[in-house]
Amino acid sequence: MNQLASRWRGLGVTLVALVTAGGLVACSSSDGTTGGSTYTIWDPYPQFDDSSNWVKLLSDCGSKAGVTVKRTAFDTSDLTSKTLLAAQQGNAPDVLIVDNPVISTLAEAGVLTTSDDNKLDTSAIDQNLLGAGQSGGKTYGIPIGANTLALYYNKAVLQASGVDIASVKDWASLTAALAKTTAAGKKGITFSAIGTEEGSFQFLPWFWGSGAHLTKLDSAEAVSAVTLWTDWLKKGYAPNSAINNTQTTSWQEFATGQYAFAENGTWQLANAKKTGFEYGIIAIPAINGGTAAAPTGGEFVSVPVQKTTSRYAVSQKLVACLTDSDNSLTTTTTLSYIAPTAAVQAKQVAANPELKVWVEAVGAAKGRTGDNLGTKYPKISQPLWTAMQAALSGSATPQAALTTAQAAAAAATK
């Protein structure tokens, strides 16, 4: 998510593999209808107008490549279906910037060229971030940046509850801190467990932090992660509202100043400064300590398949320009992302030391479609969030809920 949680695009919303006929009009000029010197770029940033640094960068990259850039912005939920339709019509954009979980869907549909095809240099990119754009052993583009999840905490609440944040290193010590805050009459932790991809996104650090794998939803490790959350609700350490919370409503709860902790993302940094209380940030701990792997949000810059292959040379220049070290710093600052390379991350932290914990969290993060899951991921994620909802509402035990989820995921991914 890059600036507001309401514009949060780490989720991808839905990974649509089918395009509904009618109503979707492609507006790419990549077939040459507006002349060979015009190159189209589609992105998911409608919040940025022509006066923004983002759009100015697109124009500058076009000028350096000797072409005119025609940019069109879409909501994330529309961009996938419009891209699939445009590709079907042979009218895809020259450059596409799309949410990372969608890459495998578009790659499987034959919409994207590979990074090797276009000689895009990915050698400096952090491998855990690059993995989100890989499918079938091939890489489809370059990450423009990444965000992920961590724990925000309210310093005053912890101090009043006698909690030293340095003591929070694993699940047991975090739970002990929640017990202290609630015993002191404060509130514990708020998060989003809504029955959508947003809920799965928030649960994954705990799921992966337990040592569980998405190919085995009913493992003992997975059960321990669901049990952690259900126990927090039963003991009053987390609110019952978490079951229906989005990341936005969860943040609003934390912003009241009553909660000790909130799980949320990089995109809330600007809002954190507006809360009126002192806050801090720590990485989400794994069950036995260390940083849990959290899912990555963020987009990839990719080059769709074109009827006229001679266009690829300029497209490559545009992608290279958008992702080079100098522009990467501007881009990630504009989009509230952590850069995908160590060199630019160092510059970000030097300019804003508060980003250090986010760089560490992104370094431990991984893509939801990684582990060779690709387009299987959404078929696993839905049973997972369904199980979460069942366990948190008390309609099933964590074990029973996850046993059902595993059966559903196995059937869907055959």
XYZ file of C-alpha atoms in Angstrom:
414
model
C 0.000 0.000 0.000
C 1.488 3.115 -0.947
C -0.055 6.094 0.771
C -3.502 5.489 2.166
C -4.781 2.180 3.433
C -7.875 2.780 1.324
C -5.618 2.746 -1.724
C -3.745 -0.265 -0.416
C -2.643 -2.396 -3.306
C -0.445 -5.006 -1.642
C -3.453 -7.273 -1.797
C -4.180 -7.273 -5.490
C -7.869 -7.468 -4.489
C -8.663 -10.332 -6.869
C -6.523 -12.313 -9.256
C -8.870 -12.479 -12.172
C -8.105 -15.118 -14.753
C -11.242 -14.532 -16.820
C -12.226 -11.365 -18.609
C -15.910 -10.484 -18.729
C -16.906 -9.339 -22.173
C -18.337 -5.878 -22.599
C -17.748 -2.608 -20.840
C -13.954 -2.764 -20.789
C -12.323 -0.560 -23.348
C -8.611 -0.816 -23.993
C -6.895 2.496 -24.564
C -3.370 1.421 -25.407
C -1.619 2.820 -28.438
C 1.018 0.100 -28.536
C -0.287 -1.235 -31.822
C 1.107 1.878 -33.451
C -2.244 3.576 -34.048
C -0.940 6.836 -32.583
C 2.487 6.562 -34.107
C 5.636 4.668 -33.259
C 6.999 7.495 -31.114
C 4.198 7.139 -28.515
C 4.579 4.463 -25.860
C 1.832 3.555 -23.410
C 2.290 2.938 -19.710
C -0.482 1.628 -17.483
C -0.193 1.942 -13.723
C -2.369 1.468 -10.591
C -1.799 4.951 -9.161
C -4.870 7.046 -10.023
C -4.127 9.221 -6.978
C -1.270 10.848 -8.898
C -2.149 13.538 -11.436
C 0.007 15.127 -14.124
C 1.618 17.516 -11.636
C 2.947 14.681 -9.447
C 6.571 13.560 -9.215
C 5.474 10.140 -10.451
C 4.008 11.385 -13.723
C 6.929 13.757 -14.222
C 9.285 10.786 -13.883
C 7.339 8.851 -16.533
C 7.625 11.801 -18.903
C 11.330 12.235 -18.178
C 11.994 8.563 -18.886
C 10.111 8.920 -22.151
C 12.182 11.952 -23.128
C 15.425 10.101 -22.381
C 14.242 7.237 -24.578
C 13.300 9.679 -27.345
C 9.580 8.929 -27.229
C 6.346 10.362 -25.874
C 4.773 8.508 -22.966
C 0.999 8.149 -22.805
C 0.112 7.184 -19.249
C -3.208 5.729 -18.088
C -3.966 4.979 -14.434
C -6.480 2.393 -13.222
C -7.730 1.162 -9.881
C -5.911 -2.034 -8.964
C -9.090 -4.098 -9.198
C -9.632 -2.961 -12.807
C -6.074 -3.150 -14.070
C -5.804 -6.937 -14.290
C -9.008 -7.476 -16.240
C -8.304 -4.549 -18.559
C -4.810 -5.864 -19.236
C -6.116 -9.352 -20.034
C -8.702 -7.916 -22.415
C -6.189 -5.620 -24.109
C -3.798 -8.534 -24.594
C -6.598 -10.615 -26.048
C -7.232 -7.811 -28.526
C -3.524 -7.489 -29.340
C -3.477 -4.014 -27.864
C -1.565 -4.331 -24.575
C 0.352 -1.365 -23.145
C 4.074 -1.156 -23.799
C 4.892 -1.028 -20.091
C 2.683 -2.346 -17.319
C 3.016 -1.643 -13.600
C 0.951 -4.191 -11.719
C 0.512 -5.612 -8.209
C 2.980 -8.426 -7.611
C 0.486 -11.298 -7.003
C -1.020 -10.618 -10.425
C 2.246 -11.322 -12.233
C 1.790 -15.103 -12.176
C -1.780 -14.766 -13.494
C -0.673 -12.602 -16.420
C 2.400 -14.742 -17.074
C 0.338 -17.921 -17.193
C -2.054 -16.210 -19.607
C 0.887 -15.441 -21.918
C 0.513 -11.689 -21.499
C 4.031 -10.815 -20.289
C 7.522 -11.119 -21.717
C 10.302 -12.317 -19.424
C 13.098 -10.185 -18.054
C 15.530 -12.301 -20.068
C 13.562 -11.567 -23.245
C 14.080 -7.855 -22.715
C 17.524 -8.048 -21.127
C 16.342 -6.347 -17.944
C 19.077 -6.397 -15.321
C 17.721 -7.839 -12.069
C 21.083 -8.698 -10.500
C 20.898 -5.994 -7.804
C 17.332 -6.794 -6.755
C 16.800 -8.540 -3.408
C 15.959 -12.135 -4.275
C 13.069 -12.433 -1.831
C 11.373 -9.497 -3.581
C 12.175 -10.731 -7.061
C 10.502 -14.053 -6.228
C 7.066 -12.438 -6.218
C 7.429 -11.828 -9.960
C 8.646 -15.296 -10.877
C 6.639 -18.116 -12.351
C 7.787 -21.379 -13.848
C 11.405 -20.495 -13.220
C 11.197 -17.264 -15.201
C 11.137 -13.644 -14.035
C 8.547 -11.231 -15.394
C 9.708 -7.714 -14.637
C 11.350 -5.740 -11.849
C 9.836 -4.755 -8.487
C 9.402 -1.010 -8.255
C 9.451 -1.225 -4.476
C 7.892 -3.147 -1.624
C 6.018 -2.706 1.583
C 5.075 -5.151 4.290
C 3.732 -5.455 7.823
C 5.166 -4.732 11.255
C 3.904 -3.883 14.741
C 3.290 -0.279 15.699
C 3.213 0.336 19.441
C 2.014 3.155 21.686
C 4.851 4.157 24.005
C 2.592 5.716 26.645
C 0.359 2.645 26.903
C 3.342 0.332 27.298
C 4.949 2.601 29.902
C 1.725 2.810 31.893
C 1.452 -0.986 31.775
C 5.028 -1.616 32.845
C 6.036 -3.191 29.534
C 9.583 -2.797 28.204
C 9.373 -3.065 24.424
C 12.857 -4.600 24.389
C 11.378 -7.643 26.143
C 9.078 -8.420 23.196
C 11.068 -10.912 21.169
C 8.748 -13.853 20.424
C 5.120 -14.941 20.733
C 5.330 -15.733 24.435
C 6.806 -12.365 25.381
C 4.364 -10.513 23.126
C 1.439 -12.325 24.723
C 2.841 -11.509 28.167
C 2.995 -7.847 27.170
C -0.651 -7.985 26.061
C -1.611 -9.536 29.392
C 0.080 -6.666 31.235
C -1.579 -3.957 29.165
C -5.067 -5.387 29.581
C -4.484 -5.942 33.316
C -3.585 -2.258 33.528
C -6.932 -1.324 32.010
C -5.566 -0.645 28.526
C -6.219 -2.488 25.282
C -3.848 -5.033 23.751
C -3.475 -5.468 19.996
C -5.599 -4.709 16.971
C -5.323 -6.290 13.528
C -7.381 -7.158 10.460
C -8.840 -10.664 10.271
C -11.582 -9.869 7.771
C -12.738 -12.693 5.502
C -10.920 -11.437 2.408
C -7.380 -11.477 1.030
C -6.707 -8.583 3.372
C -7.231 -10.912 6.337
C -4.925 -13.553 4.879
C -2.308 -10.886 4.230
C -2.355 -9.875 7.910
C -2.311 -13.462 9.132
C 0.591 -14.665 6.996
C 3.390 -13.309 9.252
C 2.014 -15.410 12.106
C 1.379 -18.394 9.821
C 4.875 -18.279 8.318
C 6.340 -17.252 11.679
C 5.102 -20.529 13.132
C 7.084 -22.444 10.524
C 3.964 -23.413 8.547
C 3.793 -23.714 4.751
C 0.888 -22.787 2.482
C 0.941 -26.253 0.945
C -0.066 -27.762 4.313
C -2.711 -25.585 5.949
C -3.564 -28.080 8.687
C -0.046 -28.635 10.048
C 0.651 -28.394 13.780
C 2.534 -25.174 13.107
C -0.437 -23.646 11.296
C -2.755 -24.669 14.134
C -0.462 -22.913 16.614
C -0.742 -19.665 14.621
C -4.545 -19.732 14.460
C -4.643 -20.684 18.144
C -2.508 -17.639 18.976
C -5.077 -15.294 17.464
C -8.116 -17.126 18.858
C -6.598 -17.119 22.346
C -5.963 -13.378 22.103
C -9.653 -12.798 21.354
C -10.831 -15.179 24.086
C -8.655 -13.467 26.693
C -9.606 -9.983 25.585
C -6.108 -9.144 24.359
C -7.543 -8.365 20.912
C -11.000 -6.950 20.120
C -13.809 -9.016 18.637
C -13.987 -6.311 15.961
C -10.810 -7.822 14.496
C -12.991 -10.423 12.770
C -14.462 -7.704 10.539
C -11.620 -5.195 10.635
C -10.010 -4.009 7.460
C -6.520 -2.603 7.789
C -8.104 0.847 7.737
C -10.551 0.212 10.575
C -7.877 -1.601 12.554
C -5.640 1.445 12.203
C -8.461 3.713 13.312
C -8.718 1.665 16.528
C -5.005 2.083 17.184
C -5.224 5.812 16.435
C -7.596 6.242 19.398
C -4.519 5.902 21.610
C -6.011 3.072 23.657
C -4.148 0.116 22.146
C -0.659 -1.081 22.941
C -0.026 -2.610 19.503
C -1.364 -2.610 15.969
C -0.320 -4.775 13.058
C -0.179 -2.592 9.991
C 1.990 -1.529 7.108
C 4.528 0.926 5.828
C 1.711 2.906 4.245
C 0.515 4.057 7.689
C 3.708 5.970 8.524
C 2.235 9.321 7.538
C -0.895 8.608 9.575
C 1.197 7.501 12.555
C 2.709 10.975 12.727
C -0.810 12.423 13.003
C -1.953 10.336 15.980
C -0.779 12.807 18.601
C 1.024 10.198 20.682
C 4.530 8.768 20.636
C 4.814 5.498 18.786
C 7.463 2.988 17.834
C 7.711 0.100 15.399
C 9.091 -3.422 15.758
C 9.200 -6.305 13.326
C 6.598 -9.037 13.834
C 8.310 -11.751 15.866
C 8.409 -15.402 14.866
C 7.201 -18.001 17.353
C 10.631 -18.589 18.893
C 12.162 -15.197 18.146
C 13.659 -13.431 15.174
C 11.711 -11.669 12.450
C 8.747 -13.481 10.937
C 8.436 -13.497 7.167
C 5.662 -11.101 6.244
C 4.060 -10.902 2.793
C 5.257 -8.283 0.353
C 3.053 -5.662 -1.187
C 4.148 -3.553 -4.117
C 4.185 -3.575 -7.886
C 6.351 -4.927 -10.681
C 7.279 -3.029 -13.822
C 6.847 -5.423 -16.724
C 6.737 -5.496 -20.509
C 3.626 -7.067 -22.062
C 3.766 -9.088 -25.280
C 3.455 -6.923 -28.407
C 2.503 -7.702 -31.990
C 5.359 -5.450 -33.113
C 8.449 -6.834 -31.397
C 10.609 -3.903 -32.482
C 8.912 -1.875 -29.727
C 10.639 -3.904 -27.007
C 13.933 -2.022 -27.272
C 12.332 1.253 -26.181
C 10.168 -0.467 -23.592
C 13.344 -1.868 -22.057
C 14.785 1.654 -21.841
C 11.641 2.902 -20.102
C 11.706 0.100 -17.517
C 15.438 0.541 -16.935
C 14.926 4.270 -16.394
C 12.047 3.816 -13.963
C 14.019 1.336 -11.875
C 17.561 2.717 -11.942
C 19.163 3.662 -8.616
C 18.626 7.431 -8.854
C 14.995 7.197 -9.885
C 14.306 4.338 -7.491
C 14.911 6.634 -4.536
C 12.405 9.158 -5.898
C 9.868 6.498 -6.800
C 9.938 4.642 -3.499
C 9.681 7.890 -1.560
C 6.704 8.975 -3.647
C 4.962 5.609 -3.283
C 5.928 5.084 0.387
C 7.821 1.902 -0.492
C 11.059 0.319 0.564
C 13.448 0.116 -2.392
C 14.187 -3.331 -3.871
C 17.974 -2.909 -3.740
C 20.330 -2.699 -0.762
C 22.078 0.397 -2.142
C 18.892 2.467 -2.329
C 17.603 1.086 0.976
C 20.752 2.449 2.631
C 20.000 5.883 1.179
C 16.424 5.690 2.455
C 17.530 4.872 5.995
C 20.175 7.609 5.910
C 17.467 10.112 4.999
C 14.911 8.677 7.442
C 16.223 6.404 10.245
C 12.634 5.414 11.050
C 12.696 3.245 7.930
C 15.357 0.926 9.358
C 12.819 -1.455 10.900
C 10.890 -1.521 7.617
C 14.018 -2.361 5.639
C 14.616 -5.247 8.032
C 11.006 -6.404 7.732
C 11.110 -6.241 3.927
C 14.389 -8.163 4.021
C 12.641 -11.025 5.814
C 9.464 -10.818 3.730
C 8.413 -12.976 0.800
C 5.883 -12.952 -1.996
C 2.540 -14.645 -1.539
C 2.827 -16.397 -4.878
C 6.380 -17.548 -4.078
C 7.357 -21.115 -3.231
C 6.238 -21.978 -6.783
C 2.580 -21.395 -5.870
C 1.866 -18.921 -8.669
C -1.819 -18.924 -9.556
C -2.504 -21.533 -6.866
C -2.100 -18.912 -4.169
C -5.614 -17.372 -4.304
C -7.084 -20.888 -4.204
C -5.184 -21.467 -0.961
C -5.699 -18.027 0.526
C -9.489 -18.182 0.449
C -9.713 -21.423 2.475
C -7.150 -19.943 4.861
C -9.120 -16.791 5.610
C -12.302 -18.873 5.837
C -10.633 -21.075 8.462
C -9.437 -18.000 10.330
C -12.954 -16.623 10.445
C -14.390 -19.930 11.646
C -11.854 -20.246 14.451
C -12.056 -16.622 15.597
C -15.869 -16.682 15.648
C -15.836 -19.902 17.648
C -17.754 -21.922 15.074
C -14.858 -24.391 14.734
C -11.677 -25.243 16.585
C -8.436 -24.138 14.959
C -7.625 -27.738 14.051
C -11.061 -28.470 12.582
C -11.125 -25.188 10.666
C -7.714 -25.816 9.137
C -8.503 -29.452 8.308
C -11.470 -28.204 6.293
C -9.298 -25.508 4.716
C -6.637 -27.981 3.634
C -9.230 -30.230 1.993
C -10.695 -27.270 0.116
C -7.265 -25.988 -0.983
C -6.173 -29.442 -2.122
C -9.313 -29.860 -4.212
C -8.965 -26.375 -5.744
C -5.304 -26.780 -6.693
C -5.416 -30.264 -8.261
